[in-house]
Coordinates of C-alpha atoms and ligand atoms in Angstrom, one line a residue:
X143 CA 33.1 -37.0 101.3
X144 CA 29.8 -35.6 100.5
X145 CA 31.3 -32.4 99.3
X146 CA 33.7 -34.2 97.0
X147 CA 30.9 -36.2 95.5
X148 CA 28.9 -33.1 95.0
X149 CA 31.7 -31.4 93.3
X150 CA 32.2 -34.3 91.0
X151 CA 28.5 -34.2 90.0
X152 CA 28.0 -30.5 90.1
X153 CA 26.7 -29.7 86.7
X154 CA 26.5 -26.7 84.4
X155 CA 23.3 -25.6 82.9
X156 CA 23.2 -23.3 79.9
X157 CA 20.9 -20.4 80.2
X158 CA 20.3 -20.6 76.5
X159 CA 18.6 -23.9 76.7
X160 CA 15.2 -22.3 76.4
X161 CA 14.2 -21.0 73.0
X162 CA 13.1 -17.5 73.0
X163 CA 13.7 -14.2 71.3
X164 CA 17.0 -12.8 72.3
X165 CA 16.9 -9.1 73.1
X166 CA 19.9 -7.0 73.5
X167 CA 19.3 -6.5 77.2
X168 CA 19.1 -10.2 77.7
X169 CA 22.6 -11.0 76.5
X170 CA 24.2 -11.2 79.9
X171 CA 21.5 -13.5 81.1
X172 CA 21.7 -15.9 78.2
X173 CA 25.3 -16.8 78.0
X174 CA 26.3 -17.4 81.6
X175 CA 26.7 -20.9 82.9
X176 CA 25.2 -21.8 86.3
X177 CA 26.0 -24.7 88.6
X178 CA 23.2 -26.4 90.5
X179 CA 24.6 -28.4 93.4
X180 CA 21.2 -30.1 94.0
X181 CA 20.8 -32.1 90.8
X182 CA 22.9 -35.1 89.8
X183 CA 21.5 -35.0 86.3
X184 CA 23.4 -34.0 83.2
X185 CA 20.8 -31.9 81.5
X186 CA 23.6 -29.5 80.5
X187 CA 24.9 -32.0 78.0
X188 CA 21.7 -33.7 77.0
X189 CA 18.7 -31.5 76.2
X190 CA 15.6 -32.9 77.8
X191 CA 12.6 -31.6 76.0
X192 CA 9.4 -33.5 76.9
X193 CA 8.1 -36.0 79.4
X194 CA 5.4 -38.6 78.7
X195 CA 4.3 -39.9 82.0
X196 CA 2.1 -43.0 82.1
X197 CA 1.4 -44.0 85.7
X198 CA -1.1 -45.9 87.9
X199 CA -1.8 -44.7 91.4
X200 CA -2.4 -47.6 93.8
X201 CA -4.1 -46.0 96.8
X202 CA -4.1 -49.3 98.8
X203 CA -0.4 -50.2 98.3
X204 CA 0.4 -46.5 98.5
X205 CA 2.5 -46.7 95.4
X206 CA 2.8 -45.0 92.0
X207 CA 4.1 -47.1 89.2
X208 CA 4.5 -46.9 85.5
X209 CA 6.8 -45.2 83.0
X210 CA 8.5 -41.9 82.3
X211 CA 9.5 -41.4 78.7
X212 CA 11.8 -38.6 78.0
X213 CA 12.2 -37.0 74.5
X214 CA 15.8 -35.9 74.3
X215 CA 18.2 -34.1 71.9
X216 CA 21.7 -35.4 72.2
X217 CA 23.4 -33.1 69.7
X218 CA 26.4 -32.8 72.0
X219 CA 26.9 -36.6 71.8
X220 CA 26.8 -37.3 75.5
X221 CA 27.4 -41.0 76.2
X222 CA 24.8 -41.2 78.9
X223 CA 21.7 -39.5 80.2
X224 CA 21.7 -39.0 84.0
X225 CA 18.4 -38.6 85.8
X226 CA 17.7 -37.8 89.5
X227 CA 15.9 -40.5 91.5
X228 CA 15.1 -40.8 95.2
X229 CA 14.0 -44.2 96.6
X230 CA 12.7 -45.3 93.2
X231 CA 12.8 -48.9 92.1
X232 CA 13.8 -49.0 88.4
X233 CA 12.3 -52.0 86.7
X234 CA 13.6 -51.5 83.2
X235 CA 15.0 -48.9 80.8
X236 CA 14.7 -48.7 77.0
X237 CA 16.2 -46.2 74.5
X238 CA 14.2 -45.7 71.2
X239 CA 12.2 -48.9 72.0
X240 CA 15.3 -51.1 72.7
X241 CA 15.8 -52.4 76.1
X242 CA 19.1 -51.3 77.6
X243 CA 21.2 -51.8 80.8
X244 CA 21.4 -49.0 83.3
X245 CA 23.0 -48.3 86.7
X246 CA 21.8 -46.6 89.8
X247 CA 24.4 -45.0 92.1
X248 CA 24.5 -45.3 95.8
X249 CA 22.2 -42.8 97.5
X250 CA 23.6 -39.5 98.5
X251 CA 22.0 -37.7 101.5
X252 CA 19.2 -35.3 100.4
X253 CA 20.0 -35.9 96.7
X254 CA 19.1 -39.5 96.1
X255 CA 20.6 -41.8 93.5
X256 CA 21.8 -40.9 90.0
X257 CA 20.3 -43.1 87.3
X258 CA 22.8 -43.6 84.4
X259 CA 21.4 -44.6 81.0
X260 CA 23.7 -45.2 78.0
X261 CA 22.7 -43.3 74.9
X262 CA 24.1 -42.4 71.5
X263 CA 24.0 -39.2 69.5
X264 CA 21.0 -40.2 67.6
X265 CA 19.0 -41.3 70.7
X266 CA 15.6 -39.6 70.8
X267 CA 13.5 -41.3 73.5
X268 CA 14.4 -42.8 76.8
X269 CA 11.8 -44.8 78.7
X270 CA 12.2 -45.6 82.4
X271 CA 9.8 -48.1 84.1
X272 CA 9.7 -47.5 87.8
X273 CA 7.9 -47.6 91.1
X274 CA 7.9 -45.2 94.0
X275 CA 9.3 -46.2 97.4
X276 CA 7.8 -46.1 100.9
X277 CA 9.9 -43.1 101.8
X278 CA 8.9 -40.9 98.8
X279 CA 9.4 -37.5 100.2
X280 CA 7.0 -35.8 97.8
X281 CA 4.1 -38.0 98.5
X282 CA 1.5 -37.8 101.3
X283 CA -0.9 -40.7 101.3
X284 CA -4.0 -40.0 103.5
X285 CA -6.4 -42.6 104.9
X286 CA -10.1 -41.6 104.6
X287 CA -9.9 -40.6 108.3
X288 CA -7.3 -38.0 107.5
X289 CA -9.4 -36.2 104.9
X290 CA -12.2 -33.6 105.5
X291 CA -15.0 -35.9 104.4
X292 CA -13.5 -39.1 105.8
X293 CA -14.9 -41.3 103.0
X294 CA -12.0 -41.8 100.5
X295 CA -8.2 -42.0 100.6
X296 CA -6.3 -39.0 99.2
X297 CA -2.9 -38.5 97.7
X298 CA -1.0 -35.3 96.9
X299 CA 2.5 -34.4 95.9
X300 CA 4.8 -31.6 97.0
X301 CA 7.7 -31.5 94.6
X302 CA 9.5 -28.2 95.6
X303 CA 12.3 -28.1 96.1
X304 CA 14.0 -31.4 95.1
X305 CA 11.3 -34.0 95.8
X306 CA 10.0 -34.5 92.2
X307 CA 12.7 -37.2 91.9
X308 CA 11.0 -39.3 94.5
X309 CA 8.0 -39.8 92.2
X310 CA 9.4 -39.3 88.7
X311 CA 12.9 -40.1 87.5
X312 CA 13.8 -36.7 86.1
X313 CA 16.4 -34.0 85.7
X314 CA 15.4 -32.3 89.0
X315 CA 16.9 -28.8 88.9
X316 CA 14.9 -25.5 88.7
X317 CA 17.1 -24.5 85.7
X318 CA 15.9 -27.4 83.5
X319 CA 12.5 -27.1 81.8
X320 CA 10.4 -29.5 79.8
X321 CA 6.8 -29.9 78.6
X322 CA 4.7 -32.9 79.6
X323 CA 1.8 -35.1 78.9
X324 CA 0.5 -37.6 81.5
X325 CA -1.8 -40.5 81.5
X326 CA -2.9 -41.3 85.1
X327 CA -5.0 -44.3 86.2
X328 CA -6.7 -44.0 89.6
X329 CA -9.4 -46.0 91.4
X330 CA -12.8 -45.4 89.8
X331 CA -14.8 -42.6 91.4
X332 CA -11.7 -40.5 92.3
X333 CA -10.6 -37.4 90.6
X334 CA -7.0 -36.8 89.5
X335 CA -5.6 -33.3 89.0
X336 CA -2.1 -32.1 87.9
X337 CA -0.2 -28.9 87.2
X338 CA -1.7 -29.0 83.7
X339 CA -4.9 -28.8 81.8
X340 CA -7.4 -30.3 84.2
X341 CA -10.7 -32.1 84.2
X342 CA -13.7 -30.6 86.0
X343 CA -15.6 -33.8 86.4
X344 CA -14.7 -37.3 87.6
X345 CA -13.8 -39.8 84.9
X346 CA -16.0 -42.9 84.8
X347 CA -13.1 -45.1 83.9
X348 CA -10.6 -43.7 86.5
X349 CA -8.3 -42.8 83.6
X350 CA -7.1 -39.2 83.1
X351 CA -5.1 -37.5 80.5
X352 CA -3.1 -34.2 81.1
X353 CA -1.0 -31.9 79.0
X354 CA 1.3 -29.0 80.0
X355 CA 2.4 -27.5 76.7
X356 CA 4.5 -24.8 78.4
X357 CA 7.9 -25.9 79.6
X358 CA 8.2 -26.0 83.4
X359 CA 10.9 -27.2 85.8
X360 CA 10.5 -30.5 87.7
X361 CA 9.7 -28.8 91.0
X362 CA 6.4 -27.7 89.5
X363 CA 5.3 -31.3 88.7
X364 CA 2.2 -32.0 90.8
X365 CA -0.5 -34.5 91.2
X366 CA -3.5 -34.9 93.5
X367 CA -5.9 -37.8 93.7
X368 CA -9.1 -38.0 95.8
X369 CA -12.8 -37.3 96.2
X370 CA -12.6 -33.8 94.7
X371 CA -15.4 -31.5 93.4
X372 CA -15.1 -28.4 91.2
X373 CA -16.8 -25.0 91.4
X374 CA -16.3 -22.2 89.0
X375 CA -15.5 -18.6 90.1
X376 CA -15.4 -17.0 86.6
X377 CA -14.6 -18.1 83.2
X378 CA -10.9 -18.7 83.9
X379 CA -10.8 -19.3 87.6
X380 CA -12.3 -21.9 89.9
X381 CA -11.9 -24.0 93.1
X382 CA -11.4 -27.7 93.7
X383 CA -12.0 -29.2 97.1
X384 CA -13.5 -32.2 98.8
X385 CA -17.3 -32.1 98.3
X386 CA -18.0 -31.3 102.0
X387 CA -15.8 -28.2 101.8
X388 CA -16.4 -27.0 98.3
X389 CA -19.1 -24.4 99.1
X390 CA -17.1 -22.8 101.9
X391 CA -14.0 -22.7 99.7
X392 CA -15.8 -21.2 96.7
X393 CA -17.1 -18.5 99.0
X394 CA -13.7 -17.8 100.6
X395 CA -12.2 -17.4 97.1
X396 CA -14.9 -15.3 95.6
X397 CA -12.3 -12.6 94.8
X398 CA -9.8 -14.8 93.0
X399 CA -11.0 -13.9 89.5
X400 CA -10.6 -10.2 90.3
X401 CA -7.2 -11.0 91.8
X402 CA -5.9 -12.5 88.5
X403 CA -7.1 -9.3 86.7
X404 CA -5.4 -7.1 89.2
X405 CA -2.1 -9.0 88.9
X406 CA -2.3 -8.7 85.1
X407 CA -2.8 -5.0 85.3
X408 CA 0.4 -4.8 87.4
X409 CA 2.9 -7.0 85.5
X410 CA 1.3 -8.2 82.3
X411 CA -0.6 -11.0 80.7
X412 CA -1.3 -14.2 82.7
X413 CA 0.4 -16.8 80.5
X414 CA -1.0 -20.1 81.9
X415 CA -4.6 -20.1 80.6
X416 CA -6.7 -21.1 83.6
X417 CA -6.0 -20.3 87.3
X418 CA -7.6 -22.8 89.7
X419 CA -7.0 -23.4 93.4
X420 CA -7.1 -26.9 95.0
X421 CA -7.8 -26.9 98.7
X422 CA -6.2 -29.9 100.3
X423 CA -7.0 -31.9 103.4
X424 CA -5.5 -30.4 106.7
X425 CA -2.3 -32.4 106.6
X426 CA -0.8 -30.3 103.7
X427 CA 2.6 -29.3 105.0
X428 CA 2.8 -25.8 103.6
X429 CA 0.5 -22.8 103.1
X430 CA 0.4 -22.9 99.4
X431 CA 2.3 -24.2 96.4
X432 CA 2.3 -22.4 93.0
X433 CA 1.8 -25.5 90.8
X434 CA 1.1 -24.0 87.4
X435 CA -2.6 -23.6 86.5
X436 CA -3.5 -25.2 89.8
X437 CA -2.3 -23.7 93.1
X438 CA -2.4 -26.2 96.0
X439 CA -3.4 -24.7 99.3
X440 CA -3.9 -25.5 102.9
X441 CA -7.5 -25.5 104.3
X442 CA -6.2 -23.3 107.1
X443 CA -6.7 -20.3 104.8
X444 CA -10.4 -20.9 104.9
X445 CA -11.0 -18.5 107.8
X446 CA -14.6 -17.8 106.8
X447 CA -14.1 -14.1 106.4
X448 CA -11.6 -14.1 103.4
X449 CA -9.0 -12.6 105.7
X450 CA -6.2 -14.9 104.7
X451 CA -6.6 -14.7 100.9
X452 CA -3.2 -12.9 100.5
X453 CA -1.8 -16.4 100.5
X454 CA -3.6 -16.9 97.2
X455 CA -2.3 -13.6 95.9
X456 CA 1.1 -15.0 96.8
X457 CA 0.7 -18.2 94.9
X458 CA -0.9 -16.4 92.0
X459 CA 2.0 -14.0 91.8
X460 CA 4.4 -16.9 91.4
X461 CA 2.8 -17.3 87.9
X462 CA 5.2 -14.5 87.0
X463 CA 7.9 -14.6 89.6
X464 CA 9.0 -18.3 89.8
X465 CA 7.0 -20.0 87.1
X466 CA 7.7 -17.6 84.3
X467 CA 11.1 -16.4 85.5
X468 CA 12.6 -19.1 87.6
X469 CA 15.4 -19.1 90.1
X470 CA 18.4 -20.9 88.4
X471 CA 19.4 -22.7 91.6
X472 CA 18.1 -22.9 95.2
X473 CA 20.8 -20.4 96.2
X474 CA 18.8 -17.8 94.2
X475 CA 15.6 -18.7 96.0
X476 CA 14.9 -15.0 96.8
X477 CA 14.3 -14.4 93.1
X478 CA 11.3 -16.6 93.5
X479 CA 10.0 -15.8 96.9
X480 CA 11.2 -12.2 97.6
X481 CA 9.7 -11.0 94.3
X482 CA 6.5 -13.0 95.0
X483 CA 6.1 -11.5 98.5
X484 CA 6.6 -8.0 97.0
X485 CA 4.1 -8.8 94.2
X486 CA 1.6 -10.3 96.6
X487 CA 1.5 -7.1 98.6
X488 CA 1.1 -5.0 95.5
X489 CA -1.9 -7.1 94.6
X490 CA -3.4 -6.7 98.1
X491 CA -2.8 -3.0 98.1
X492 CA -4.7 -2.7 94.8
X493 CA -7.5 -4.8 96.1
X494 CA -7.8 -3.8 99.8
X495 CA -6.0 -0.4 100.0
X496 CA -2.7 0.7 101.4
X497 CA -3.7 0.5 105.0
X498 CA -4.1 -3.2 104.5
X499 CA -0.9 -4.0 102.6
X500 CA 1.0 -1.9 105.1
X501 CA 0.0 -4.3 107.8
X502 CA 1.3 -7.2 105.6
X503 CA 4.6 -5.3 105.2
X504 CA 4.9 -4.6 108.9
X505 CA 4.2 -8.2 110.0
X506 CA 6.7 -9.3 107.4
X507 CA 9.3 -6.9 108.8
X508 CA 8.7 -8.3 112.3
X509 CA 9.2 -11.9 110.8
X510 CA 12.5 -10.7 109.3
X511 CA 13.7 -9.3 112.6
X512 CA 12.8 -12.6 114.4
X513 CA 14.5 -14.7 111.7
X514 CA 17.7 -12.6 111.7
X515 CA 17.8 -12.9 115.5
X516 CA 17.3 -16.6 115.3
X517 CA 19.9 -17.2 112.7
X518 CA 22.4 -14.7 114.1
X519 CA 23.0 -11.2 112.7
X520 CA 26.3 -12.3 111.1
X521 CA 25.1 -15.6 109.7
X522 CA 25.7 -16.2 106.0
X523 CA 22.2 -17.8 105.9
X524 CA 20.9 -14.2 106.2
X525 CA 22.5 -13.2 102.9
X526 CA 20.0 -13.0 100.0
X527 CA 22.4 -15.1 97.8
X528 CA 22.5 -18.4 99.7
X529 CA 25.2 -21.0 99.7
X530 CA 23.4 -24.4 100.0
X531 CA 26.0 -26.5 98.4
X532 CA 26.3 -29.8 100.3
X533 CA 23.2 -29.0 102.3
X534 CA 19.5 -29.7 102.1
X535 CA 17.8 -26.9 100.2
X536 CA 15.2 -27.0 102.9
X537 CA 17.9 -25.2 105.0
X538 CA 17.3 -22.1 102.8
X539 CA 13.6 -22.1 103.5
X540 CA 13.7 -19.2 106.1
X541 CA 12.1 -15.8 106.1
X542 CA 15.3 -14.3 104.6
X543 CA 14.5 -14.9 100.9
X544 CA 10.9 -13.9 101.5
X545 CA 11.2 -10.8 103.7
X546 CA 14.7 -9.6 103.2
X547 CA 14.1 -10.1 99.5
X548 CA 10.8 -8.3 99.4
X549 CA 12.1 -5.4 101.5
X550 CA 15.1 -5.1 99.1
X551 CA 12.6 -4.7 96.2
X552 CA 10.5 -2.2 98.2
X553 CA 13.7 -0.2 98.8
X554 CA 14.4 -0.2 95.0
X555 CA 10.8 0.9 94.4
X556 CA 11.1 3.8 96.9
X557 CA 14.5 4.8 95.4
X558 CA 13.6 4.8 91.7
X559 CA 9.9 5.6 92.0
X560 CA 6.9 3.3 91.6
X561 CA 6.2 4.0 88.0
X562 CA 9.7 3.3 86.9
X563 CA 9.9 0.2 89.0
X564 CA 6.6 -1.2 87.7
X565 CA 7.7 -0.7 84.1
X566 CA 11.0 -2.4 84.8
X567 CA 9.3 -5.4 86.5
X568 CA 6.8 -5.9 83.7
X569 CA 9.7 -5.8 81.2
X570 CA 11.7 -8.2 83.3
X571 CA 8.9 -10.8 83.3
X572 CA 8.2 -10.3 79.6
X573 CA 11.8 -10.5 78.4
X574 CA 12.8 -13.4 80.6
X575 CA 9.6 -15.5 80.4
X576 CA 10.2 -19.2 80.5
X577 CA 13.9 -18.7 81.4
X578 CA 16.0 -19.1 84.5
X579 CA 17.6 -16.3 86.4
X580 CA 20.6 -16.1 88.7
X581 CA 21.1 -13.4 91.3
X582 CA 24.1 -12.1 89.3
X583 CA 22.1 -12.0 86.0
X584 CA 19.3 -10.1 87.7
X585 CA 21.7 -7.5 89.2
X586 CA 23.3 -7.0 85.8
X587 CA 19.9 -6.7 84.1
X588 CA 18.7 -4.2 86.7
X589 CA 21.9 -2.2 86.2
X590 CA 21.3 -2.0 82.4
X591 CA 17.5 -1.7 82.3
X592 CA 16.8 0.3 85.5
X593 CA 19.7 2.0 87.2
X594 CA 21.5 2.7 84.0
X595 CA 24.8 3.3 85.7
X596 CA 23.4 6.0 88.1
X597 CA 26.1 5.8 90.7
X598 CA 24.3 7.9 93.3
X599 CA 21.3 5.6 93.1
X600 CA 23.5 2.6 93.5
X601 CA 25.1 4.1 96.5
X602 CA 21.7 4.8 98.1
X603 CA 20.7 1.2 97.5
X604 CA 23.9 -0.4 98.8
X605 CA 23.1 -3.6 96.8
X606 CA 26.1 -5.6 98.1
X607 CA 25.0 -5.2 101.7
X608 CA 21.6 -6.7 100.8
X609 CA 22.7 -9.5 98.5
X610 CA 26.1 -10.5 99.8
X611 CA 25.9 -9.3 103.3
X612 CA 24.3 -10.4 106.6
X613 CA 21.5 -9.1 108.7
X614 CA 19.1 -6.2 108.0
X615 CA 20.9 -3.3 106.2
X616 CA 20.5 0.1 107.7
X617 CA 18.5 1.4 104.7
X618 CA 15.8 -1.2 105.1
X619 CA 12.4 0.5 104.4
X620 CA 9.5 0.6 106.9
X621 CA 5.9 1.4 106.1
X622 CA 3.4 3.6 107.8
X623 CA 2.0 2.0 111.0
X624 CA -1.3 3.8 110.9
X625 CA -3.7 0.9 111.6
X626 CA -1.2 -0.8 114.0
X627 CA -0.8 2.4 116.0
X628 CA -4.5 2.1 117.0
X629 CA -3.9 -1.6 117.9
X630 CA -0.9 -0.7 120.0
X631 CA -2.8 1.8 122.0
X632 CA -5.6 -0.7 122.8
X633 CA -2.9 -3.1 124.0
X634 CA -1.4 -0.5 126.2
X635 CA -4.9 0.2 127.7
X636 CA -5.3 -3.5 128.5
X637 CA -1.9 -3.7 130.0
X638 CA -2.8 -0.7 132.2
X639 CA -5.8 -2.5 133.5
X640 CA -8.7 -1.7 131.2
X641 CA -11.0 -4.7 131.0
X642 CA -10.5 -6.5 127.7
X643 CA -14.2 -6.3 126.9
X644 CA -13.9 -2.5 126.8
X645 CA -11.2 -2.3 124.2
X646 CA -12.3 -1.0 120.8
X647 CA -11.6 -3.9 118.4
X648 CA -14.7 -3.7 116.4
X649 CA -13.3 -3.5 112.8
X650 CA -10.1 -5.5 113.4
X651 CA -9.0 -8.1 110.8
X652 CA -6.7 -11.0 111.4
X653 CA -3.6 -8.8 110.9
X654 CA -4.6 -6.4 113.7
X655 CA -5.2 -9.3 116.0
X656 CA -1.8 -10.7 115.2
X657 CA -0.2 -7.3 116.0
X658 CA -2.2 -7.1 119.2
X659 CA -1.0 -10.5 120.4
X660 CA 2.6 -10.5 119.0
X661 CA 3.5 -7.4 121.1
X662 CA 2.1 -8.7 124.4
X663 CA 4.9 -9.0 127.0
X664 CA 6.7 -12.3 126.8
X665 CA 6.2 -12.9 130.6
X666 CA 2.4 -12.5 130.6
X667 CA 0.9 -14.4 133.5
X668 CA -1.7 -17.1 132.9
X669 CA -4.3 -14.9 134.7
X670 CA -3.9 -12.1 132.1
X671 CA -4.2 -14.6 129.3
X672 CA -7.5 -15.8 130.8
X673 CA -8.9 -12.3 130.8
X674 CA -8.1 -12.0 127.0
X675 CA -9.4 -15.4 126.3
X676 CA -12.7 -14.7 128.2
X677 CA -13.3 -11.6 126.1
X678 CA -12.1 -12.7 122.7
X679 CA -12.2 -16.6 122.8
X680 CA -8.9 -17.0 121.2
X681 CA -8.5 -20.6 122.0
X682 CA -11.5 -21.5 119.9
X683 CA -10.6 -19.1 117.1
X684 CA -11.4 -20.6 113.7
X685 CA -8.5 -18.5 112.4
X686 CA -5.4 -20.7 112.1
X687 CA -2.9 -17.8 112.3
X688 CA -4.5 -16.4 115.4
X689 CA -5.0 -19.8 117.0
X690 CA -1.4 -20.9 116.4
X691 CA 0.0 -17.7 117.9
X692 CA -2.4 -18.0 120.9
X693 CA -1.3 -21.6 121.6
X694 CA 2.3 -20.6 121.5
X695 CA 1.6 -17.8 124.0
X696 CA -0.5 -20.2 126.1
X697 CA 2.4 -22.7 126.4
X698 CA 4.8 -19.9 127.3
X699 CA 2.4 -18.7 130.0
X700 CA 1.3 -22.1 131.2
X701 CA -2.3 -21.2 130.4
X702 CA -3.6 -24.7 130.5
X703 CA -7.2 -23.9 129.5
X704 CA -6.0 -23.7 125.9
X705 CA -4.5 -27.2 125.9
X706 CA -7.5 -29.3 124.8
X707 CA -8.1 -26.9 121.8
X708 CA -4.3 -26.9 121.1
X709 CA -4.3 -30.7 121.0
X710 CA -7.3 -30.7 118.7
X711 CA -5.4 -28.2 116.4
X712 CA -2.2 -30.4 116.4
X713 CA -4.2 -33.5 115.7
X714 CA -5.1 -32.4 112.2
X715 CA -3.2 -29.4 111.0
X716 CA 0.0 -30.4 109.2
X717 CA 1.2 -27.0 108.1
X718 CA 4.8 -26.8 109.2
X719 CA 4.8 -23.1 109.7
X720 CA 2.3 -23.7 112.6
X721 CA 3.6 -27.1 113.8
X722 CA 7.3 -26.4 114.2
X723 CA 7.1 -23.2 116.3
X724 CA 4.4 -24.6 118.5
X725 CA 6.2 -27.9 119.2
X726 CA 9.4 -25.8 119.6
X727 CA 7.8 -23.7 122.3
X728 CA 6.5 -26.8 124.1
X729 CA 10.0 -28.2 124.0
X730 CA 11.3 -25.2 125.9
X731 CA 9.4 -26.0 129.1
X732 CA 9.8 -29.2 131.0
X733 CA 6.1 -30.2 131.3
X734 CA 5.7 -28.9 127.8
X735 CA 8.3 -31.3 126.4
X736 CA 6.5 -34.3 127.8
X737 CA 3.2 -33.0 126.4
X738 CA 4.9 -32.4 123.0
X739 CA 6.1 -36.0 122.9
X740 CA 2.8 -37.4 123.9
X741 CA 0.8 -35.4 121.4
X742 CA 3.4 -35.9 118.6
X743 CA 3.5 -39.7 119.1
X744 CA -0.3 -39.7 118.9
X745 CA -0.6 -37.7 115.7
X746 CA 2.7 -38.2 113.9
X747 CA 0.9 -40.2 111.2
X748 CA -1.2 -37.2 110.2
X749 CA 1.9 -35.2 109.3
X750 CA 3.8 -35.0 106.0
X751 CA 7.0 -37.1 105.7
X752 CA 9.1 -33.9 105.7
X753 CA 7.4 -32.6 108.8
X754 CA 7.9 -36.0 110.4
X755 CA 11.6 -35.9 109.6
X756 CA 12.0 -32.5 111.2
X757 CA 9.8 -33.2 114.2
X758 CA 11.4 -36.6 114.9
X759 CA 14.6 -34.6 115.6
X760 CA 13.0 -31.7 117.3
X761 CA 10.5 -33.5 119.6
X762 CA 11.8 -37.1 119.8
X763 CA 15.5 -36.2 119.8
X764 CA 16.2 -38.6 116.8
X765 CA 19.6 -38.1 115.2
Ligands
BES1911 N1 6.8 -22.0 96.9 C1 6.5 -21.8 98.2 C2 6.4 -23.1 99.0 C3 7.7 -23.8 99.1 C4 9.0 -23.2 99.1 C5 7.7 -25.2 99.3 C6 10.1 -24.0 99.1 C7 8.8 -25.9 99.4 C8 10.1 -25.4 99.3 C9 5.1 -21.1 98.3 O1 4.9 -20.2 97.3 C10 5.1 -20.3 99.6 O2 5.9 -19.4 99.7 N2 4.2 -20.6 100.5 C11 4.1 -20.0 101.8 C12 2.9 -19.0 101.8 C13 3.2 -17.6 101.5 C14 2.0 -16.7 101.7 C15 4.4 -17.0 102.2 C16 3.7 -21.0 102.8 O3 3.5 -22.2 102.5 O4 3.7 -20.7 104.0
ZN1912 ZN1 6.1 -18.5 97.5

């Protein structure tokens, strides 16, 4: 049934919808039609150009209400405009100032309800007055207690992949772009920020005005409201965070200004004006989100020693791969994330040296192996080109697009040579800026602009095995293991009985510690865990990556001394990458499952709605 409905609604989006100079090499990418199974909107027939958002944020009622006014061009004489919505209450609709009838379809799983609005060829402006629902999947409302400073409530959105529709009635597909202006009213004393031109000071009236003059897709719509302060890094970069965190965050991100310069040297001009980072309260469900002009990030990257800033390199890199050249559908997600992982490691290589980026590559390779083992080496979910039709796009959120994608690009780099590949990438970003890209269009473009019909090279690459084949292809590149070899030999010494305190670990960074712990035997007894803990104090590590891994190992080994610290960690941290594997490990042991249910029940409210949805099933066995 669902499939049938989806087929009926599946729409076609014209690549040519974005204005831009057409170059001869772009021809293939500008004429193809793509289907996006995850939007119900008809932005293929009605051109949606601009959004005027006028909303008030009620922090007590936990509701956003107001209007979304869409400037449209209906040259093709469509008889209706269809917008995506999810749990929105639609109060009224008007077209060119005249009130009109509308209809809201029954909700389809994951996709929400299509909003149908009658229009005529001359229609120019469609205004929808609406309110958000209790189940808005993009919104996380925090009580003061759930913030760092514990004084004021906080709200943030997470729109990727298809959640923008739960706070704005919109054409919610990555292939549909629009500019926006927003007027946002919040309680006096609080700051509001968006993926747009942002204030640096709190408004006395609680009223904020935003503009984003560059067309973006709906998944990059973002809003945060709370007690937020600003500190500048250099003249185009800065940090926002709660006042009690701002100094620490500013210090952690000292290198972000240089990072933007480095990225520009690699792949061309940064096209978004300012680049700021907003550090959110601990419940933020992901590591980082590349909202244009304002990356949202988890406070778990604030390690105190700048050792996790590659996450910022990643979100910054999306300013090219993703925000400039955007995956046309969620099936092409590797075009966003694989390119970004590759770009992130190039930035880190430039800034920290090859030994450092090689560690990132190797840990990424290990994640790829684990993911392929988990999904099954023949699973179609291990193809780069995904098939998410009729499914939740969240299903595609695995390490495959990230790690198989970035390793594929690394293979291409190795095969054609770095200089050639860099020139190609810079040209790719430049010539497809503000456009969407399918996997097929990318492969065609690569063939014309890079491989130029070189059959031998194509044979070496074995492109089909990567893109339309499962598992890890035999020609998957591996990097030098120089720094990790030293780590491995220290681990062997420990396993052979050398006291932990005698190991030489003096200059290790987070990544070396991760390698040290990841490769410990799976059946390590609790007594051995204790020896490591006594020497290195893992359980009280302020480094979230290390702490999370340590807790997973502790549960596996039944090393109970870690449990109070683990509960403390689970009480506040909402990052799904940490929560889900840790709860998953607990669920595998009988006493652990009970502990998981107890801890989860206690802290469920601190987690994001999407994390709750997943953990309700995983931990509480909800169907
Ligand atoms: N765009 C993603 C986050 C995302 C993807 C959210 C799909 C929702 C749906 C972001 O750029 C990302 O990849 N974040 C990673 C960090 C990164 C260093 C791999 C994360 O959150 O862990
Ligand atoms: Zn990403």
